[in-house]
Tab-separated table of C-alpha atoms in Angstrom:
chain	number	residue	atom	x	y	z
I	1	SER	CA	-51.360	-8.652	-134.749
I	2	SER	CA	-48.075	-10.006	-135.845
I	3	ASP	CA	-48.569	-9.294	-139.592
I	4	LEU	CA	-48.850	-5.685	-138.523
I	5	TRP	CA	-45.634	-5.997	-136.786
I	6	THR	CA	-44.119	-7.574	-140.192
I	7	ASP	CA	-45.463	-4.750	-142.512
I	8	ALA	CA	-44.126	-1.958	-140.346
I	9	ILE	CA	-40.639	-3.349	-139.978
I	10	LYS	CA	-40.418	-4.058	-143.521
I	11	PHE	CA	-41.588	-0.602	-144.338
I	12	MET	CA	-38.895	0.556	-141.758
I	13	CYS	CA	-36.167	-1.700	-143.708
I	14	GLU	CA	-37.261	-0.187	-146.772
I	15	LEU	CA	-36.746	3.579	-145.491
I	16	GLU	CA	-33.196	2.429	-144.260
I	17	GLY	CA	-32.484	1.167	-147.490
I	18	ASP	CA	-32.076	-2.455	-146.541
I	19	SER	CA	-35.286	-4.504	-147.476
I	20	GLU	CA	-33.667	-7.617	-147.717
I	21	HIS	CA	-32.850	-7.902	-144.106
I	22	TRP	CA	-36.286	-7.083	-142.397
I	23	ASN	CA	-36.509	-10.843	-140.995
I	24	GLU	CA	-33.256	-10.395	-138.825
I	25	LYS	CA	-34.500	-7.118	-137.512
I	26	GLN	CA	-37.993	-8.487	-136.903
I	27	GLU	CA	-36.329	-11.543	-134.687
I	28	ILE	CA	-34.131	-8.746	-132.762
I	29	LEU	CA	-37.187	-7.076	-131.498
I	30	ARG	CA	-39.119	-9.960	-130.490
I	31	ARG	CA	-36.154	-11.309	-128.593
I	32	SER	CA	-35.909	-7.576	-127.047
I	33	ILE	CA	-39.302	-7.881	-125.656
I	34	GLN	CA	-39.495	-8.983	-122.017
I	35	GLN	CA	-43.136	-8.682	-121.097
I	36	ILE	CA	-46.226	-8.016	-122.226
I	37	VAL	CA	-48.966	-6.184	-120.166
I	38	LYS	CA	-52.493	-5.396	-120.511
I	39	CYS	CA	-52.996	-1.577	-120.972
I	40	ASP	CA	-56.135	0.124	-120.458
I	41	VAL	CA	-55.564	3.992	-121.044
I	42	MET	CA	-59.325	4.704	-119.532
I	43	GLN	CA	-57.834	3.840	-116.079
I	44	SER	CA	-56.014	6.271	-113.691
I	45	ASN	CA	-53.211	3.264	-113.217
I	46	PRO	CA	-53.356	1.947	-116.992
I	47	LEU	CA	-51.235	-1.000	-116.101
I	48	SER	CA	-53.392	-2.056	-112.862
I	49	PRO	CA	-53.118	-4.102	-110.923
I	50	ILE	CA	-49.369	-4.063	-111.927
I	51	SER	CA	-47.556	-0.896	-110.328
I	52	VAL	CA	-44.275	0.205	-111.978
I	53	PRO	CA	-41.788	3.265	-111.289
I	54	GLN	CA	-42.538	6.020	-113.319
I	55	ALA	CA	-40.469	5.910	-116.544
I	56	ASP	CA	-38.416	8.580	-118.234
I	57	CYS	CA	-39.890	7.824	-121.697
I	58	LEU	CA	-42.863	6.116	-123.005
I	59	PHE	CA	-43.801	5.429	-126.446
I	60	ILE	CA	-47.533	4.803	-127.632
I	61	ALA	CA	-48.866	4.626	-130.504
I	62	TYR	CA	-52.177	5.145	-132.057
I	63	LEU	CA	-54.003	6.273	-128.879
I	64	GLU	CA	-56.580	7.523	-130.792
I	65	THR	CA	-57.927	4.065	-131.639
I	66	ALA	CA	-58.786	4.081	-127.960
I	67	CYS	CA	-60.934	7.310	-128.229
I	68	LEU	CA	-64.126	8.266	-129.830
I	69	ASP	CA	-63.853	12.263	-128.866
I	70	ILE	CA	-61.635	14.584	-127.600
I	71	GLN	CA	-62.206	14.613	-124.212
I	72	THR	CA	-61.738	10.717	-123.765
I	73	LEU	CA	-58.125	11.515	-125.651
I	74	CYS	CA	-57.224	14.294	-123.207
I	75	THR	CA	-58.175	11.778	-120.315
I	76	ALA	CA	-56.138	8.817	-121.793
I	77	LEU	CA	-53.123	11.189	-121.935
I	78	LYS	CA	-53.553	12.369	-118.403
I	79	ASN	CA	-53.906	8.483	-117.349
I	80	VAL	CA	-50.643	7.571	-119.427
I	81	SER	CA	-48.676	10.620	-117.702
I	82	SER	CA	-49.402	8.717	-114.412
I	83	LEU	CA	-46.436	6.217	-116.054
I	84	LEU	CA	-43.904	9.176	-116.594
I	85	LYS	CA	-41.978	11.616	-114.178
I	86	THR	CA	-42.505	15.073	-114.451
I	87	GLY	CA	-40.029	16.322	-116.974
I	88	SER	CA	-39.968	12.996	-118.679
I	89	TYR	CA	-41.200	12.356	-122.425
I	90	LEU	CA	-43.902	10.978	-124.289
I	91	VAL	CA	-43.044	9.907	-127.873
I	92	MET	CA	-46.539	9.018	-129.487
I	93	VAL	CA	-47.284	8.183	-133.286
I	94	SER	CA	-50.888	9.338	-134.255
I	95	VAL	CA	-52.741	9.839	-137.432
I	96	PHE	CA	-54.672	12.270	-138.507
I	97	GLY	CA	-58.075	12.604	-140.581
I	98	CYS	CA	-58.531	8.863	-139.669
I	99	THR	CA	-61.855	7.300	-139.368
I	100	PHE	CA	-61.412	3.506	-139.141
I	101	TYR	CA	-58.959	0.649	-138.577
I	102	VAL	CA	-59.373	-2.977	-139.553
I	103	ALA	CA	-58.648	-5.731	-136.748
I	104	GLY	CA	-59.302	-8.990	-138.351
I	105	LYS	CA	-62.182	-8.964	-139.986
I	106	HIS	CA	-63.932	-5.798	-138.103
I	107	LYS	CA	-63.630	-2.241	-138.991
I	108	CYS	CA	-63.469	-0.332	-135.952
I	109	PRO	CA	-64.352	3.466	-135.402
I	110	VAL	CA	-61.429	6.030	-134.870
I	111	LEU	CA	-61.350	9.326	-133.549
I	112	ASN	CA	-60.802	11.530	-136.497
I	113	MET	CA	-58.316	14.415	-135.083
I	114	ASN	CA	-56.129	16.960	-136.465
I	115	GLU	CA	-52.779	18.488	-135.394
I	116	GLY	CA	-54.768	21.301	-133.679
I	117	ASN	CA	-56.827	18.770	-131.594
I	118	LEU	CA	-53.721	16.752	-130.739
I	119	ARG	CA	-51.973	19.982	-129.514
I	120	LYS	CA	-54.743	20.906	-127.383
I	121	ALA	CA	-55.387	17.631	-125.881
I	122	LEU	CA	-51.595	17.220	-125.081
I	123	ASN	CA	-51.558	20.537	-123.667
I	124	ASP	CA	-54.591	19.871	-121.326
I	125	ALA	CA	-53.062	16.910	-120.081
I	126	GLY	CA	-49.850	18.550	-118.892
I	127	TYR	CA	-47.480	18.200	-121.710
I	128	VAL	CA	-45.230	20.320	-123.735
I	129	ILE	CA	-44.659	19.619	-127.371
I	130	GLU	CA	-41.039	19.904	-128.163
I	131	GLU	CA	-41.425	18.267	-131.762
I	132	LEU	CA	-44.115	17.424	-134.095
I	133	SER	CA	-43.338	15.863	-137.229
I	134	VAL	CA	-46.195	15.313	-139.689
I	135	CYS	CA	-46.131	12.916	-142.917
I	136	PRO	CA	-48.814	12.976	-145.752
I	137	ARG	CA	-50.816	9.555	-146.594
I	138	LEU	CA	-48.944	9.956	-149.767
I	139	TYR	CA	-45.753	8.534	-148.256
I	140	LEU	CA	-47.402	5.723	-146.305
I	141	GLU	CA	-49.813	4.053	-149.095
I	142	LYS	CA	-48.613	0.255	-147.856
I	143	PHE	CA	-50.844	0.538	-144.626
I	144	ASP	CA	-54.335	-0.150	-146.377
I	145	TYR	CA	-55.819	-1.517	-143.220
I	146	ILE	CA	-56.403	2.205	-141.937
I	147	ASP	CA	-57.583	5.122	-143.353
I	148	PHE	CA	-55.935	8.325	-142.554
I	149	GLU	CA	-54.456	11.435	-144.110
I	150	GLU	CA	-51.364	12.136	-142.383
I	151	GLY	CA	-49.335	10.277	-139.949
I	152	ALA	CA	-47.402	12.055	-137.107
I	153	VAL	CA	-44.945	11.544	-134.554
I	154	VAL	CA	-44.849	13.634	-131.336
I	155	VAL	CA	-42.224	14.416	-128.799
I	156	ALA	CA	-43.817	15.838	-125.752
I	157	ARG	CA	-42.528	16.601	-121.991
I	158	LYS	CA	-44.785	16.144	-118.980
I	159	GLU	CA	-44.384	19.495	-117.724
I	160	ARG	CA	-47.141	19.048	-114.851
I	161	VAL	CA	-49.785	16.492	-113.028
I	162	VAL	CA	-53.106	17.643	-114.174
I	163	GLU	CA	-56.094	16.108	-112.097
């Protein structure tokens, strides 16, 4: 939803100390997007029927919203790794201690995971964590359409292909 992007951009601008120019940054982001494609992380080729060359870096946010258990998260991570070259990077934004998010008027369940679960799932899917930063909910109070205890950013290198 565009409201979610607006909230995120406003928050980012506040962190940068420039809360007045959020609309300009939002417009730059909109102009930068060249194509939006359907992605189904439960498929071995998440972008099917489109085929793209493997990337050097992939950004993914809130993968846990598509998963209800750790095994499904591991499968999703293996599937998105098909989009990356070996040695390339996955940059991931996740939340810990989350049980739901709101989409429109619908309250949707989410995999309630913790740092240990994510570390294991990434390792099992063939990734090596280069960096994992965790931020308590205390600093992210503006996002009330999702319940969570902590936010996390992970940089992981695809070390191997896991079948």
